[in-house]
Coordinates of C-alpha atoms in Angstrom, one line a residue:
R21 CA -22.1 -0.5 -64.0
A22 CA -20.9 3.1 -64.3
K23 CA -22.7 3.5 -67.6
Q24 CA -25.9 2.2 -66.1
W25 CA -25.6 4.6 -63.2
Y26 CA -25.0 7.5 -65.6
Q27 CA -27.9 6.5 -67.8
R28 CA -30.3 6.2 -64.8
R29 CA -29.2 9.6 -63.6
V30 CA -29.8 11.2 -67.0
R31 CA -33.2 9.5 -67.5
A32 CA -34.3 10.7 -64.0
L33 CA -33.3 14.3 -64.7
K34 CA -34.9 14.2 -68.2
S35 CA -38.1 12.8 -66.8
V36 CA -38.4 15.7 -64.3
A37 CA -37.3 18.3 -66.8
G38 CA -39.5 17.0 -69.6
F39 CA -42.6 16.8 -67.4
S40 CA -42.1 20.3 -66.1
A41 CA -41.6 21.7 -69.7
R42 CA -44.8 20.0 -70.9
S43 CA -46.6 21.5 -67.9
V44 CA -45.5 25.0 -68.8
E45 CA -46.4 24.4 -72.4
L46 CA -49.9 23.3 -71.2
F47 CA -50.4 26.6 -69.4
K48 CA -49.2 28.4 -72.5
K49 CA -51.9 26.6 -74.6
I50 CA -54.6 27.3 -72.0
A51 CA -53.6 31.0 -72.0
E52 CA -53.7 31.1 -75.8
L53 CA -57.1 29.4 -76.0
S54 CA -58.4 31.7 -73.2
L55 CA -57.3 34.8 -75.1
L56 CA -58.8 33.6 -78.4
R57 CA -62.2 33.0 -76.9
T58 CA -64.8 35.2 -78.6
G59 CA -68.1 34.0 -77.1
P60 CA -69.5 34.4 -73.6
L61 CA -67.8 32.6 -70.8
E62 CA -69.3 29.4 -69.6
V63 CA -67.8 29.9 -66.1
D64 CA -66.8 33.1 -64.3
V65 CA -63.2 34.3 -64.1
K66 CA -62.9 33.3 -60.4
T67 CA -63.8 29.7 -61.3
Q68 CA -61.3 29.7 -64.1
A69 CA -58.6 31.1 -61.8
D70 CA -59.4 28.4 -59.2
T71 CA -59.3 25.7 -61.8
I72 CA -55.9 26.9 -63.2
K73 CA -54.5 27.1 -59.6
F74 CA -55.7 23.5 -58.9
L75 CA -54.2 22.3 -62.1
N76 CA -50.9 23.9 -61.2
E77 CA -51.0 22.2 -57.8
V78 CA -51.7 18.8 -59.4
L79 CA -48.8 19.2 -61.9
C80 CA -46.4 20.2 -59.1
C81 CA -47.4 17.1 -57.2
E82 CA -46.8 15.0 -60.2
V83 CA -43.3 16.4 -60.5
E84 CA -42.7 15.3 -56.9
N85 CA -44.2 11.9 -57.8
I86 CA -41.7 11.5 -60.6
R87 CA -38.9 12.4 -58.3
E88 CA -40.0 9.8 -55.7
Q89 CA -40.2 7.1 -58.4
W90 CA -36.6 7.8 -59.5
E91 CA -35.3 8.4 -56.0
S92 CA -36.0 4.8 -55.1
K93 CA -33.8 3.7 -58.0
M94 CA -30.9 5.9 -57.0
E95 CA -27.9 4.3 -55.3
E96 CA -25.8 7.3 -54.2
K97 CA -26.7 10.1 -51.9
G98 CA -25.3 12.7 -54.3
D99 CA -27.7 11.5 -57.0
V100 CA -30.6 11.8 -54.7
D101 CA -29.5 15.3 -53.7
L102 CA -29.1 16.3 -57.3
L103 CA -32.5 14.9 -58.2
F104 CA -34.1 16.8 -55.2
V105 CA -32.5 20.1 -56.3
E106 CA -33.6 19.6 -59.9
T107 CA -37.1 18.7 -58.8
S108 CA -37.3 21.8 -56.6
N109 CA -36.3 23.9 -59.5
A110 CA -38.9 22.2 -61.7
V111 CA -41.6 22.8 -59.2
S112 CA -40.7 26.4 -58.9
Y113 CA -40.7 26.7 -62.7
V114 CA -44.2 25.2 -62.9
Q115 CA -45.4 27.4 -60.1
E116 CA -44.1 30.5 -61.8
T117 CA -46.4 29.9 -64.8
L118 CA -49.3 30.6 -62.5
H119 CA -48.0 34.2 -62.1
F120 CA -47.8 34.6 -65.8
F121 CA -51.4 33.7 -66.1
V122 CA -52.6 36.7 -64.0
P123 CA -52.6 39.1 -67.0
V124 CA -54.6 36.6 -69.1
L125 CA -57.2 36.4 -66.4
K126 CA -57.3 40.2 -66.1
W127 CA -57.8 40.5 -69.8
I128 CA -60.6 38.0 -69.7
L129 CA -62.2 40.0 -66.9
V130 CA -62.0 43.2 -68.8
K131 CA -63.2 41.6 -72.0
T132 CA -66.3 40.1 -70.3
S133 CA -67.2 43.3 -68.6
M134 CA -67.5 45.2 -71.8

């Protein structure tokens, strides 16, 4: 029983951490592709920024959904609290990637105005 509790706890934390890491990696790839673009833009920079912001919001909500799924399987309050703290950290981590995207958007704006 103790082993199952520990395994469930580890799987829950890995799920949250893994999804947030993949989300950050997704933004990194989007930034790389945006910087490599050589042709004219199909949409303006504001639309790109709005789309990236929306994607960030969706990914943060999904981190919360993962927490909720695991929370229902947790038996002890300490585990729920730990999962909540880790989820909050993961959401903050994903939200921070949005700030790192600002220089990319500025570069795209400069590049398209040339």
